[in-house]
Tab-separated table of C-alpha atoms in Angstrom:
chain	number	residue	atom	x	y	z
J	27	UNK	CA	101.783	70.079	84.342
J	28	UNK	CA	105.317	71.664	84.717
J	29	UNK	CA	105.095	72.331	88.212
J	30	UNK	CA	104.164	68.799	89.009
J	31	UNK	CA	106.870	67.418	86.523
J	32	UNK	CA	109.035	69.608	88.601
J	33	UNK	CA	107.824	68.493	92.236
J	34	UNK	CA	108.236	64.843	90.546
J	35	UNK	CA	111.356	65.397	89.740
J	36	UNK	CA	112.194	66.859	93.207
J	37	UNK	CA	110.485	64.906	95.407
J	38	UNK	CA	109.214	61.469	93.731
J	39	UNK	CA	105.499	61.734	94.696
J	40	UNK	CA	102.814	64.386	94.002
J	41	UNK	CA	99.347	64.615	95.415
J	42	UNK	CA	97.138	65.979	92.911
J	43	UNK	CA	94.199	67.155	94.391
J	44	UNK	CA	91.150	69.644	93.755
J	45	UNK	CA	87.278	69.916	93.002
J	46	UNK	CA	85.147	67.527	91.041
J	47	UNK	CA	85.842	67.967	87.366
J	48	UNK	CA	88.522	70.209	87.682
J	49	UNK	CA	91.150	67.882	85.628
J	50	UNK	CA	93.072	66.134	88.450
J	51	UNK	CA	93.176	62.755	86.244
J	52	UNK	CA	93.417	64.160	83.274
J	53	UNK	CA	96.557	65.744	84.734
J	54	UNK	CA	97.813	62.549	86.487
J	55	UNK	CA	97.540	60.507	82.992
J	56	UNK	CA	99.829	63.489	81.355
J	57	UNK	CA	102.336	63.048	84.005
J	58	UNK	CA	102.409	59.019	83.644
J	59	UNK	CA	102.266	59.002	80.111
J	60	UNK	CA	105.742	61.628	80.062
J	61	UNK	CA	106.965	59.342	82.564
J	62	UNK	CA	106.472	56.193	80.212
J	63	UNK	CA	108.156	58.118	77.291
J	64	UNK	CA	111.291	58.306	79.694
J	65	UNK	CA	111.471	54.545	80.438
J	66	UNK	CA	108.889	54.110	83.371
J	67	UNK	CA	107.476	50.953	84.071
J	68	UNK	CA	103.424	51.950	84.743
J	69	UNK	CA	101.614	50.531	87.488
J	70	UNK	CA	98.286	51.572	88.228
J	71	UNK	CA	97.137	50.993	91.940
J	72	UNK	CA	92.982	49.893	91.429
J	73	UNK	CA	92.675	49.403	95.479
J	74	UNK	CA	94.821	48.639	97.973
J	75	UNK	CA	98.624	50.023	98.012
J	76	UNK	CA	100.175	46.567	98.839
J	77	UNK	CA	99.410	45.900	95.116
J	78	UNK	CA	102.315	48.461	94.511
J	79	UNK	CA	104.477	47.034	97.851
J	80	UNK	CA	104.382	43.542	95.841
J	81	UNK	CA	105.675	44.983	92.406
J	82	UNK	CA	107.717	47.569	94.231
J	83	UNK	CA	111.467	46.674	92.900
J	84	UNK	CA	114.669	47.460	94.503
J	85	UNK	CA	116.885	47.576	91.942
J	86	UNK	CA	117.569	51.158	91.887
J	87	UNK	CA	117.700	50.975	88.148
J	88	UNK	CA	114.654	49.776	87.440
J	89	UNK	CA	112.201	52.841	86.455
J	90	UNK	CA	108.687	52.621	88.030
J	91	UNK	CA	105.671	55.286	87.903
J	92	UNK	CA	103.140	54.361	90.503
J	93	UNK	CA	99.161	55.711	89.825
J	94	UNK	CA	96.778	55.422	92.737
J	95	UNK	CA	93.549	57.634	91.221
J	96	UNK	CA	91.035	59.069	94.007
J	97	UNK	CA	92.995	57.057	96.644
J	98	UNK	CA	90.585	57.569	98.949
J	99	UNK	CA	87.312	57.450	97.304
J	100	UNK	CA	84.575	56.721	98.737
J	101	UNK	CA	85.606	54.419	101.053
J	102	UNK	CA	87.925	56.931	102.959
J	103	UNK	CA	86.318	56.387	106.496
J	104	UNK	CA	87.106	52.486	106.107
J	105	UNK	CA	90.418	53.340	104.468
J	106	UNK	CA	91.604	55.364	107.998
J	107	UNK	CA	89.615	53.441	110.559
J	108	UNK	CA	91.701	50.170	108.712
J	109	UNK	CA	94.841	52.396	108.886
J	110	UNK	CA	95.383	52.412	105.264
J	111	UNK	CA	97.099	56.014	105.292
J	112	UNK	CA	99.610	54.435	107.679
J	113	UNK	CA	100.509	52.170	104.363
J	114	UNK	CA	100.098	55.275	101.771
J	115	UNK	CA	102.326	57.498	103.440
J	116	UNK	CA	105.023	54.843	104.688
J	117	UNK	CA	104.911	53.902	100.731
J	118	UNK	CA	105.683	57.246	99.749
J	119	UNK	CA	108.460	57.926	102.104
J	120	UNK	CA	109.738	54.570	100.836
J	121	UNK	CA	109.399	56.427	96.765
J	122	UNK	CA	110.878	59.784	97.931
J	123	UNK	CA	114.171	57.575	99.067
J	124	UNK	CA	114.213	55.506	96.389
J	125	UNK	CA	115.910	56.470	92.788
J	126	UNK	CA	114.201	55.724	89.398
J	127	UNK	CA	110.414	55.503	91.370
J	128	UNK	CA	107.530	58.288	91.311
J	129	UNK	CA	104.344	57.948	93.053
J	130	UNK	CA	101.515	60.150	91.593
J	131	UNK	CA	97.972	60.040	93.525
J	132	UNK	CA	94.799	62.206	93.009
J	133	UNK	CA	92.317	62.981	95.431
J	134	UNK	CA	89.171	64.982	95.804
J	135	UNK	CA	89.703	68.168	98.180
J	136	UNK	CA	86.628	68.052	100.478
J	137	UNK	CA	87.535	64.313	100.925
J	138	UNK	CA	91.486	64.603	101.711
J	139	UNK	CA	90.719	67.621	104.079
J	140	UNK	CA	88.463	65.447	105.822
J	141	UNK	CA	91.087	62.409	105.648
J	142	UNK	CA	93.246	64.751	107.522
J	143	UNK	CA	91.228	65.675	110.272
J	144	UNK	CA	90.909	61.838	110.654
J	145	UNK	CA	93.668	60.732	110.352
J	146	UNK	CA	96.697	62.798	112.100
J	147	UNK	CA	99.449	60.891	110.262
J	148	UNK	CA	98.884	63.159	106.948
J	149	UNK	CA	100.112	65.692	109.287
J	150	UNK	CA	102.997	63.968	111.145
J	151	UNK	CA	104.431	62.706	107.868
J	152	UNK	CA	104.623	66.121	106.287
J	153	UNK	CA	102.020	64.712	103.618
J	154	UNK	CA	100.901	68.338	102.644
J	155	UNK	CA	104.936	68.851	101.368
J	156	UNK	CA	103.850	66.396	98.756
J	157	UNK	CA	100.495	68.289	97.874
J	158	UNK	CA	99.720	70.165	94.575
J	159	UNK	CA	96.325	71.633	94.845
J	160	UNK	CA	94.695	73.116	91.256
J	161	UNK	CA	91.551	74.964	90.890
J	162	UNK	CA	90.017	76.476	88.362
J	163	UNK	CA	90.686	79.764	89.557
J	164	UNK	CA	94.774	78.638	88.273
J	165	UNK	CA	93.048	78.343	84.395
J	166	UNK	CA	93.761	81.572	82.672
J	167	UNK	CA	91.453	82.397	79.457
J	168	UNK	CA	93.480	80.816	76.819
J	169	UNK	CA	94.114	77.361	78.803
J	170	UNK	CA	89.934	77.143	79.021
J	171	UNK	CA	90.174	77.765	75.351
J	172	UNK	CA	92.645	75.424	75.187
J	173	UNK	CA	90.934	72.791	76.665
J	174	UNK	CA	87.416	73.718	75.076
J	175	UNK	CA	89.435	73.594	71.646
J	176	UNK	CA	90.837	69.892	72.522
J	177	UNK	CA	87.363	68.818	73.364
J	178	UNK	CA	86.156	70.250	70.175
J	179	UNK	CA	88.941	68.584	67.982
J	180	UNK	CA	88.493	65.190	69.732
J	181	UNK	CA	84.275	65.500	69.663
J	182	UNK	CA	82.651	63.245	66.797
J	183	UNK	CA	80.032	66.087	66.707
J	184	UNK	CA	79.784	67.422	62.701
J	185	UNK	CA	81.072	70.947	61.561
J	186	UNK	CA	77.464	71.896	61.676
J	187	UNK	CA	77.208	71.640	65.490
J	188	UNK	CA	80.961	73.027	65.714
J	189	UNK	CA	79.934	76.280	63.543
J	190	UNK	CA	77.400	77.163	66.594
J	191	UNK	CA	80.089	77.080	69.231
J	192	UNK	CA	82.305	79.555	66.549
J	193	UNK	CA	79.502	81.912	65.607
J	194	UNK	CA	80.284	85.321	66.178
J	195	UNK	CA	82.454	83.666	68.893
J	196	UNK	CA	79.664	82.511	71.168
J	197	UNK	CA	83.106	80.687	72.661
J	198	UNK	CA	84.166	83.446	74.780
J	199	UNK	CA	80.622	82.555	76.592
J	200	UNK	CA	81.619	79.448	77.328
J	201	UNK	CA	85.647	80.325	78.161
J	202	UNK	CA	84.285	83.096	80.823
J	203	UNK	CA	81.081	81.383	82.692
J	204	UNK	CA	80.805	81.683	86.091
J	205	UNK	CA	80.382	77.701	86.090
J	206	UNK	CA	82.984	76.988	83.456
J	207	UNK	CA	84.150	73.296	84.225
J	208	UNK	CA	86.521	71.274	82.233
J	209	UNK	CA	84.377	68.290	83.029
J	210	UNK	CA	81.101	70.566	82.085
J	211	UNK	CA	82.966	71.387	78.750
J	212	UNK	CA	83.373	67.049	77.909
J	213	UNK	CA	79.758	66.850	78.702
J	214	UNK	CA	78.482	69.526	76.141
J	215	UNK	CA	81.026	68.452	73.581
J	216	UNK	CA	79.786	64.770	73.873
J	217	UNK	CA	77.457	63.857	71.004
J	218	UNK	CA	76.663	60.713	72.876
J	219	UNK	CA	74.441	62.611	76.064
J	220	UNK	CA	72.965	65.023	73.301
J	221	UNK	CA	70.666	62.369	72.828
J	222	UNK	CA	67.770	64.404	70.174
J	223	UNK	CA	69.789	67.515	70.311
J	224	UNK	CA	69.345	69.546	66.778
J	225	UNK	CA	71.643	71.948	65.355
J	226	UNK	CA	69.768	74.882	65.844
J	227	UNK	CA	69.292	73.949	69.768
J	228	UNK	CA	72.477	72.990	70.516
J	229	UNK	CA	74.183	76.665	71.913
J	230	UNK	CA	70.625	77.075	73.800
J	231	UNK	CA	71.912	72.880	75.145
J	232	UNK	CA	75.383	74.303	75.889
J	233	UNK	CA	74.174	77.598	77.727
J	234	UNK	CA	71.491	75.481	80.148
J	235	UNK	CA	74.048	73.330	80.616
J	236	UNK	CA	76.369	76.034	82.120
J	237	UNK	CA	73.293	77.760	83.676
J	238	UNK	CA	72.696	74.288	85.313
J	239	UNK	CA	75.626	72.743	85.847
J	240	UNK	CA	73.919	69.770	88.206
J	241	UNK	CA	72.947	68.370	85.461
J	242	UNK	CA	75.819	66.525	84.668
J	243	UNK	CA	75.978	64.606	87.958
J	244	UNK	CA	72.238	63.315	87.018
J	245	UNK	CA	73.649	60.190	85.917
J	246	UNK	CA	75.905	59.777	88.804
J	247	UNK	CA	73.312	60.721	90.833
J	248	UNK	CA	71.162	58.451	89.681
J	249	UNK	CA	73.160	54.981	88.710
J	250	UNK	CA	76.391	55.420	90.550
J	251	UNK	CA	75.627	55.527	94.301
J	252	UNK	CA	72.898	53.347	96.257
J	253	UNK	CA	69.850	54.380	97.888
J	254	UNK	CA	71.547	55.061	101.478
J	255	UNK	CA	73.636	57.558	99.342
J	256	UNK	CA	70.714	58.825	98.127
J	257	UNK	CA	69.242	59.630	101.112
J	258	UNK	CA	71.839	60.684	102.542
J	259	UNK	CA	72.373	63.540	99.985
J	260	UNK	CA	68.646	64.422	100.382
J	261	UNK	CA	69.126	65.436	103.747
J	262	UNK	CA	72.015	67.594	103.301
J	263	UNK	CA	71.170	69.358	100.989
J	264	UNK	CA	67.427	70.245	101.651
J	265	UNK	CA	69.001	71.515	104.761
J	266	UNK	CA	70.495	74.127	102.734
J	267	UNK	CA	73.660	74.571	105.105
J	268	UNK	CA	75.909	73.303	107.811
J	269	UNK	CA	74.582	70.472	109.492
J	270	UNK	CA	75.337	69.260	112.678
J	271	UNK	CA	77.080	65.148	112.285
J	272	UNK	CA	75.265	64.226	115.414
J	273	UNK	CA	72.018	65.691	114.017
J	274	UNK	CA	72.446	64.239	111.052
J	275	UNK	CA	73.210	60.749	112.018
J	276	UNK	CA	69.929	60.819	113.993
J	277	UNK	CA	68.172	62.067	111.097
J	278	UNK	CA	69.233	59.545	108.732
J	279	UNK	CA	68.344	56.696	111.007
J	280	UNK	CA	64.745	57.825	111.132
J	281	UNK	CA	64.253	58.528	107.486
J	282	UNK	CA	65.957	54.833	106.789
J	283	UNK	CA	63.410	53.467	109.061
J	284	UNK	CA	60.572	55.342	107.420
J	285	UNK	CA	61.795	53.984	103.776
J	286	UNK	CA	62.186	50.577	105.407
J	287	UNK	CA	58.591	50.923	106.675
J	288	UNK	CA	56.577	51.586	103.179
């Protein structure tokens, strides 16, 4: 949080990215909400960044925080082919020369990497000077603790399910997992997916979830993307490595065919 607050304060605009679940808009609300304390005007970019070029105001003194979460999303191939990181990055050299504006944007890792391979003008406008990468590798002990304690406090589970995280300080389990995940420590403090969960089963809940960490993208999996997605994650992943983009194009035509077929 400081070091963004800093490159803020330095620069006007941070790119937040890193992995899924790793707390890039968790960290990005912190930032806006400090921001708003100080007198900042919030405006939170849902789509396209002329939404911020037509609230953008010149008047030096006005204070304005712009928010553009997962700019690119999942639409980043359309978002370069329509030259939409042309706009992004001509809108942040506009905040870094303008007083009293910020511009703070989040993005997935695998997603901007790709973005930049793309699209050359991430390079050619020095966009990685505005980058601020986290992983969890940056979370020392106490700030997992930290953040499993905040989960904790904010849960609506009962002291009785709280008392088997605290026994004989099963915590430290959680704190040092290989798969430790801030986003895997909101699902497992979330009485509303413990659907059935009893007391007495809930640290053997908490430790498959951590030994099985996909589990938490079921739901994404299987309500958030469309059947092409679908599909199209199949076929990576039974390949169980590196796939060729030409192979897998021609692969994915054929199977669509097949489900289009039955």
């Amino acid at each position: 949080f400081d070091e963004c607050l800093d490159k803020l304060e330095k620069d006007n605009c941070v790119v937040i990215s890193g992995d899924p679940g790793v707390g890039k808009t968790t960290l990005a609300e912190q930032l806006c909400l400090q921001l708003l304390l100080n007198g900042y005007e919030f405006i939170r970019i849902n789509s396209d960044i002329s939404e911020a070029e037509k609230v953008f105001s010149v008047d030096p003194k006005t204070k304005q925080v712009f928010y553009f979460d997962d700019f690119l999303g999942r639409n980043y191939l359309y978002a370069i082919e329509g030259k939409s990181d042309s706009n992004i990055t001509k809108f942040i050299s506009r905040v870094k020369k303008a007083p009293n504006k910020k511009f703070i944007l989040t993005s997935r890792t695998i997603i901007l990497n790709r973005a930049k391979q793309l699209g050359e003008i991430f390079y050619n406008d020095n966009f990685d000077s505005n980058e601020y990468g986290i992983s969890l590798s940056k979370l020392k002990d106490l700030d997992k603790a930290k953040i499993l304690y905040n989960h904790l406090w904010h849960s609506s589970l009962s002291e009785d399910f709280i008392d088997e995280v605290v026994f004989k300080k099963r915590y430290w389990q959680i704190i040092r997992h290989r798969n430790y995940n801030p986003r895997l420590v909101e699902f497992v403090t979330d009485s509303y997916k413990m659907s059935g969960v009893k007391v007495g089963d809930y640290w053997d809940y908490i430790l498959h979830a951590l030994d099985h960490p996909s589990m938490i993208w079921k739901y994404a999996y299987d309500t958030q993307v469309n059947d092409a997605a679908r599909l199209f994650v199949s076929l990576v992943v039974m390949n169980g490595g590196n796939l060729d983009e030409a192979i897998l194009e021609r692969a994915f035509g054929k199977l669509v065919e097949e489900v289009d077929k039955d």
